[in-house]
C-alpha cells in the first residue's frame, strides 16, 4: 500500500460520525457543519478526510488527529434551520469541506435532499477532482449539481504532484473529467491558486488551456477560470518560496491579464449572483464569556468541540486534557455577525 492510501486509511479509521445522537450542533464550527457569511451562499462541510496533503492547504487537511463525517440527514436538518433564519429564496449551497467531498459516503443523497428544498436554487461543489470518474459525474448531474469548482495549479503533472504533496498526480485523467463535465449539464469552474514566484508559468499554461477550450466552444458561464490569490494562515501549510500579495495588487495583475488574453479573470460576488441576506449569527460577541459543555475532542489534541446550547457548537482551544461532559467557563476569541464561527479559550 502506497503512502497516500495508507494515510487515507488512517484518517478513515479515526473518524467520528456526527449525527443527532452526537449532540454536536452544526452552527459554530469552522471545519464541520454550516458556515454562513451573511450572504445567500451557505457553505456546507460534511467531512474532514482528504486524499491529498497539499503544501498550500490553509487548513492542513490530511493531517488531523481525528476526523469527522456528518450524517447527511442531520446536515439537511441544519441547512433548513439556516435557511429559515436567512429568509431568502435564492440560496446557493456550496459543498466545501475541510477535506475532499468525493470521500463523503452519502454525497448523492445529500445533493438530492438539498435540491428538494424549495429555497435552494444552486448546488455547487469544491474539489481537487482527482477522485472523479465518469459514473460519479453522471451521478452528480442526475442528482442536480449545478457547478463543479475544481483545482488545477499547473499543466505539469510533476509540479501538480509536488504542490499537492503526493508522488503521482494523474493530470491526464483530470483533464478527461473536465471534458465530461463540460459535456454534461453542469458548469465547470477551474480554480488554480497562484503561488507568486513559484507557479507563474503554470498559471499562464492554465490560462492557455482555458483559451483553447473557449475556441472549442466552451465559454462563460459554462466554463470559468477563477484564479485564487495565495494566502497563508497560522493553521495551514505553506509553500516556502511562494509569496503572498495584497489583493489590490493581485486584482491589478488579473485586470492586465484580462486585456492581454481577452478572458474574464476577475470574479466577484455579482458573477455568482451573491448578495447580502440576514445572517445566522452567534448569540455571543467577541471577548464575552459564558459556560460551555465539552462534547468531544476536535481535530487536534489541543482542540475540543463544546456546546454552548442546543444550536451552537464552540471550538475550544486548550493545552492538556479535558473530561468529556465537563462544564467550562470560556472567553470567545472569535465571534462575528458576518461569520457564524465560535472559538473560545478557558478562563
Coordinates of C-alpha atoms in Angstrom, one line a residue:
X1 CA 0.0 0.0 0.0
X2 CA 1.4 3.4 -1.0
X3 CA 1.8 6.3 1.4
X4 CA -1.2 8.2 0.1
X5 CA -3.6 5.2 0.6
X6 CA -2.1 4.4 4.0
X7 CA -2.7 8.0 5.1
X8 CA -6.2 7.8 3.8
X9 CA -6.9 4.5 5.6
X10 CA -5.6 6.0 8.9
X11 CA -7.8 9.1 8.5
X12 CA -10.9 7.0 8.0
X13 CA -10.0 4.7 10.9
X14 CA -10.0 7.8 13.2
X15 CA -13.3 9.2 12.0
X16 CA -16.3 10.1 14.2
X17 CA -19.9 10.2 12.8
X18 CA -21.7 13.3 13.7
X19 CA -25.5 12.8 13.9
X20 CA -28.4 13.6 16.1
X21 CA -27.0 11.2 18.8
X22 CA -23.7 13.0 18.9
X23 CA -25.3 16.1 20.5
X24 CA -23.0 18.3 18.3
X25 CA -24.8 21.4 16.9
X26 CA -23.8 22.2 13.3
X27 CA -23.6 26.0 13.8
X28 CA -20.4 27.4 15.1
X29 CA -17.6 25.2 13.9
X30 CA -15.3 26.1 11.0
X31 CA -14.5 22.6 10.0
X32 CA -17.9 20.9 10.2
X33 CA -21.5 21.8 9.5
X34 CA -22.9 25.1 8.2
X35 CA -20.9 28.2 7.6
X36 CA -22.8 31.5 6.8
X37 CA -21.1 34.7 5.9
X38 CA -24.3 36.7 5.7
X39 CA -25.0 36.1 2.0
X40 CA -27.3 33.8 0.0
X41 CA -24.5 31.2 -0.1
X42 CA -24.3 28.6 2.7
X43 CA -21.1 26.6 2.9
X44 CA -21.8 23.1 3.9
X45 CA -18.9 21.0 5.3
X46 CA -19.7 17.3 5.7
X47 CA -16.3 15.7 6.0
X48 CA -12.7 16.3 7.1
X49 CA -11.0 13.4 5.4
X50 CA -8.8 14.2 2.4
X51 CA -6.9 12.2 -0.2
X52 CA -4.2 14.9 -0.6
X53 CA -1.8 16.8 1.7
X54 CA -1.4 20.0 -0.4
X55 CA 1.5 22.1 0.6
X56 CA -0.6 25.2 0.4
X57 CA -3.7 23.9 2.3
X58 CA -4.8 26.7 4.6
X59 CA -6.5 24.2 7.0
X60 CA -3.9 21.4 6.9
X61 CA -6.4 18.8 5.6
X62 CA -5.0 15.3 5.7
X63 CA -3.0 15.9 8.9
X64 CA -5.8 15.8 11.5
X65 CA -5.5 13.5 14.5
X66 CA -9.3 13.0 14.5
X67 CA -11.7 13.2 11.6
X68 CA -15.5 13.8 11.3
X69 CA -18.2 12.8 8.9
X70 CA -21.6 14.4 9.3
X71 CA -24.8 12.3 8.7
X72 CA -26.5 13.6 5.5
X73 CA -30.0 13.7 7.1
X74 CA -28.6 15.6 10.1
X75 CA -26.9 18.1 7.7
X76 CA -30.1 18.6 5.8
X77 CA -31.9 19.4 9.1
X78 CA -29.4 22.1 9.9
X79 CA -29.4 23.5 6.4
X80 CA -33.2 24.0 6.7
X81 CA -32.7 25.7 10.0
X82 CA -30.2 28.1 8.5
X83 CA -32.5 28.9 5.5
X84 CA -35.3 29.6 7.9
X85 CA -33.2 32.2 9.6
X86 CA -31.9 33.8 6.4
X87 CA -35.4 34.3 4.9
X88 CA -34.0 34.1 1.4
X89 CA -35.4 32.2 -1.6
X90 CA -32.4 32.0 -3.9
X91 CA -29.9 30.1 -1.8
X92 CA -26.7 28.5 -3.1
X93 CA -25.3 25.5 -1.2
X94 CA -21.6 25.3 -1.7
X95 CA -20.2 21.9 -0.6
X96 CA -16.7 23.0 0.5
X97 CA -15.3 20.7 3.2
X98 CA -12.0 20.9 5.1
X99 CA -11.2 17.7 3.2
X100 CA -12.3 16.1 -0.1
X101 CA -16.0 15.9 -0.9
X102 CA -15.8 12.8 -3.0
X103 CA -14.8 10.8 0.0
X104 CA -18.1 11.6 1.6
X105 CA -20.1 8.4 1.5
X106 CA -23.6 9.9 1.1
X107 CA -23.0 12.6 -1.4
X108 CA -25.7 11.6 -3.8
X109 CA -28.3 11.5 -1.0
X110 CA -27.1 14.9 0.3
X111 CA -27.3 16.6 -3.1
X112 CA -30.8 15.1 -3.8
X113 CA -32.0 16.3 -0.4
X114 CA -30.7 19.8 -0.9
X115 CA -32.3 20.1 -4.3
X116 CA -35.7 19.2 -2.8
X117 CA -35.5 22.3 -0.6
X118 CA -37.6 25.0 -2.4
X119 CA -35.2 27.9 -1.5
X120 CA -32.1 26.1 -2.8
X121 CA -31.6 27.2 -6.4
X122 CA -27.9 26.2 -6.9
X123 CA -25.7 23.4 -5.5
X124 CA -22.0 23.8 -6.2
X125 CA -19.1 21.6 -5.2
X126 CA -15.4 22.4 -4.4
X127 CA -13.0 19.5 -5.0
X128 CA -9.5 18.6 -6.2
X129 CA -11.2 16.5 -8.8
X130 CA -8.8 13.6 -8.7
X131 CA -11.4 11.1 -7.4
X132 CA -13.9 11.9 -10.2
X133 CA -15.0 9.1 -12.6
X134 CA -17.5 9.1 -15.5
X135 CA -20.0 7.4 -13.2
X136 CA -19.6 10.0 -10.5
X137 CA -20.0 12.8 -13.0
X138 CA -23.2 11.2 -14.3
X139 CA -24.4 10.8 -10.7
X140 CA -23.7 14.4 -9.9
X141 CA -25.6 15.6 -13.0
X142 CA -28.6 13.4 -12.3
X143 CA -28.7 14.4 -8.6
X144 CA -28.8 18.1 -9.6
X145 CA -25.3 19.6 -9.0
X146 CA -25.1 22.9 -10.9
X147 CA -21.4 23.7 -10.8
X148 CA -18.1 22.0 -10.0
X149 CA -15.2 24.1 -8.8
X150 CA -12.1 22.0 -9.5
X151 CA -8.4 22.7 -8.6
X152 CA -5.6 22.9 -11.2
X153 CA -2.4 24.7 -10.3
X154 CA -0.3 23.8 -13.3
X155 CA -0.3 21.9 -16.6
X156 CA 2.8 20.0 -15.5
X157 CA 1.8 16.8 -13.6
X158 CA 5.1 16.6 -11.7
X159 CA 4.6 20.1 -10.4
X160 CA 1.0 19.4 -9.6
X161 CA 2.1 16.4 -7.6
X162 CA 4.6 18.5 -5.7
X163 CA 2.1 21.2 -4.8
X164 CA -0.4 18.5 -3.7
X165 CA 2.0 16.6 -1.6
X166 CA 1.7 13.3 -3.5
X167 CA 4.1 11.1 -5.5
X168 CA 1.9 11.0 -8.6
X169 CA -0.8 13.3 -10.0
X170 CA -3.0 12.0 -12.8
X171 CA -3.4 15.2 -14.8
X172 CA -4.5 13.4 -17.9
X173 CA -7.4 11.8 -16.0
X174 CA -8.4 15.1 -14.5
X175 CA -8.5 16.8 -17.9
X176 CA -10.7 14.0 -19.2
X177 CA -13.0 14.6 -16.3
X178 CA -13.1 18.3 -17.2
X179 CA -14.3 17.3 -20.7
X180 CA -17.0 15.1 -19.3
X181 CA -18.2 17.9 -17.0
X182 CA -18.3 20.3 -20.0
X183 CA -20.3 17.7 -21.9
X184 CA -22.8 17.5 -19.0
X185 CA -25.5 19.9 -17.8
X186 CA -23.1 21.2 -15.1
X187 CA -20.9 24.2 -15.2
X188 CA -17.1 24.0 -14.6
X189 CA -15.0 26.5 -12.7
X190 CA -11.3 25.8 -12.9
X191 CA -9.7 27.2 -9.7
X192 CA -5.9 27.4 -9.6
X193 CA -4.1 29.1 -6.8
X194 CA -1.4 31.5 -7.9
X195 CA 1.8 30.9 -5.8
X196 CA 3.7 34.1 -6.8
X197 CA 7.2 33.2 -7.8
X198 CA 6.5 29.5 -7.9
X199 CA 3.8 28.6 -10.4
X200 CA 3.8 31.7 -12.6
X201 CA 4.4 29.6 -15.7
X202 CA 1.8 27.1 -14.6
X203 CA -0.9 29.8 -14.3
X204 CA -0.1 31.1 -17.8
X205 CA -0.4 27.5 -19.0
X206 CA -3.8 27.1 -17.3
X207 CA -4.9 30.3 -19.0
X208 CA -3.8 28.9 -22.4
X209 CA -5.8 25.7 -21.6
X210 CA -9.0 27.7 -20.9
X211 CA -8.5 29.8 -24.1
X212 CA -8.2 26.6 -26.1
X213 CA -11.4 25.3 -24.6
X214 CA -13.0 28.6 -25.5
X215 CA -12.0 28.1 -29.1
X216 CA -13.7 24.7 -28.8
X217 CA -16.9 26.4 -28.0
X218 CA -16.9 26.4 -24.1
X219 CA -17.3 29.9 -22.8
X220 CA -18.7 31.8 -19.8
X221 CA -20.6 30.7 -17.7
X222 CA -20.3 27.1 -18.9
X223 CA -16.5 27.3 -18.3
X224 CA -15.0 29.8 -15.9
X225 CA -11.4 30.4 -14.7
X226 CA -11.2 31.5 -11.1
X227 CA -7.6 32.3 -10.2
X228 CA -7.2 32.5 -6.4
X229 CA -4.7 34.6 -4.5
X230 CA -2.3 32.6 -2.4
X231 CA -2.7 33.4 1.3
X232 CA -1.0 31.9 4.3
X233 CA -2.6 31.2 7.7
X234 CA -1.1 30.1 11.0
X235 CA -3.2 26.9 10.9
X236 CA -2.2 25.9 7.4
X237 CA 0.7 24.6 5.4
X238 CA 2.9 26.9 3.4
X239 CA 4.9 26.8 0.2
X240 CA 8.3 28.1 1.2
X241 CA 9.2 30.1 -1.9
X242 CA 5.8 31.4 -2.7
X243 CA 4.9 35.0 -1.9
X244 CA 1.6 36.5 -0.8
X245 CA 0.5 39.6 -2.4
X246 CA -2.0 42.3 -1.4
X247 CA -5.5 41.8 -3.1
X248 CA -5.2 45.3 -4.7
X249 CA -2.1 44.3 -6.5
X250 CA -3.4 40.8 -7.3
X251 CA -6.5 42.2 -8.9
X252 CA -4.4 44.8 -10.8
X253 CA -2.4 41.9 -12.3
X254 CA -5.6 40.0 -13.2
X255 CA -7.0 43.1 -14.9
X256 CA -3.9 43.3 -17.0
X257 CA -4.0 39.7 -18.0
X258 CA -7.7 40.0 -18.9
X259 CA -6.7 42.6 -21.5
X260 CA -3.8 40.5 -22.8
X261 CA -5.8 37.3 -23.2
X262 CA -9.3 38.6 -23.7
X263 CA -10.5 36.3 -21.0
X264 CA -12.6 37.1 -17.9
X265 CA -10.4 36.6 -14.8
X266 CA -11.6 38.9 -12.1
X267 CA -14.5 37.2 -10.4
X268 CA -16.7 38.8 -7.8
X269 CA -20.0 38.3 -6.0
X270 CA -22.0 39.6 -8.9
X271 CA -20.6 37.0 -11.2
X272 CA -22.3 34.3 -9.0
X273 CA -25.4 36.3 -8.1
X274 CA -24.2 36.6 -4.5
X275 CA -25.9 39.2 -2.3
X276 CA -26.3 40.1 1.3
X277 CA -29.0 38.4 3.4
X278 CA -30.0 38.0 7.1
X279 CA -27.2 36.2 8.8
X280 CA -27.0 33.2 11.0
X281 CA -25.1 35.0 13.8
X282 CA -23.9 33.7 17.2
X283 CA -25.7 34.7 20.4
X284 CA -22.4 35.9 21.9
X285 CA -19.8 38.6 20.9
X286 CA -16.1 38.8 20.8
X287 CA -14.4 38.7 24.3
X288 CA -17.7 37.8 26.1
X289 CA -17.7 34.9 28.5
X290 CA -20.1 32.0 29.0
X291 CA -20.2 28.4 30.2
X292 CA -19.9 25.6 27.6
X293 CA -20.1 21.8 27.9
X294 CA -17.2 19.7 26.5
X295 CA -18.6 17.2 24.0
X296 CA -15.6 15.6 22.1
X297 CA -12.0 16.0 21.0
X298 CA -11.7 18.2 17.9
X299 CA -9.3 17.6 15.0
X300 CA -6.2 18.1 17.2
X301 CA -5.1 17.3 20.7
X302 CA -5.4 21.0 21.7
X303 CA -8.9 21.3 20.2
X304 CA -12.2 20.4 21.7
X305 CA -15.8 20.6 20.5
X306 CA -18.1 22.1 23.1
X307 CA -21.7 23.0 23.1
X308 CA -22.9 26.5 24.1
X309 CA -26.6 25.5 23.7
X310 CA -28.7 23.2 21.5
X311 CA -28.0 25.4 18.5
X312 CA -24.3 26.4 18.8
X313 CA -21.1 24.5 18.9
X314 CA -17.8 26.1 20.0
X315 CA -14.3 25.2 19.2
X316 CA -12.3 25.4 22.5
X317 CA -8.5 25.7 22.3
X318 CA -6.6 24.4 25.4
X319 CA -3.4 22.6 26.3
X320 CA -3.9 19.4 28.2
X321 CA -6.8 17.0 28.7
X322 CA -10.4 17.8 29.5
X323 CA -13.0 15.3 30.6
X324 CA -16.0 14.8 28.3
X325 CA -19.1 16.4 29.8
X326 CA -17.2 19.0 31.9
X327 CA -18.8 22.4 32.2
X328 CA -16.2 25.1 31.4
X329 CA -16.1 28.9 31.6
X330 CA -14.6 30.3 28.4
X331 CA -13.9 33.6 26.7
X332 CA -14.8 33.9 23.0
X333 CA -11.8 34.9 20.9
X334 CA -13.7 34.5 17.6
X335 CA -17.3 35.6 17.1
X336 CA -18.7 37.7 14.3
X337 CA -22.1 38.7 12.9
X338 CA -20.6 38.2 9.4
X339 CA -19.4 34.6 10.1
X340 CA -21.1 32.1 12.3
X341 CA -18.0 30.7 13.9
X342 CA -17.2 30.4 17.6
X343 CA -13.8 29.8 19.0
X344 CA -13.0 30.1 22.7
X345 CA -10.3 29.6 25.4
X346 CA -10.8 28.7 29.0
X347 CA -10.7 31.4 31.7

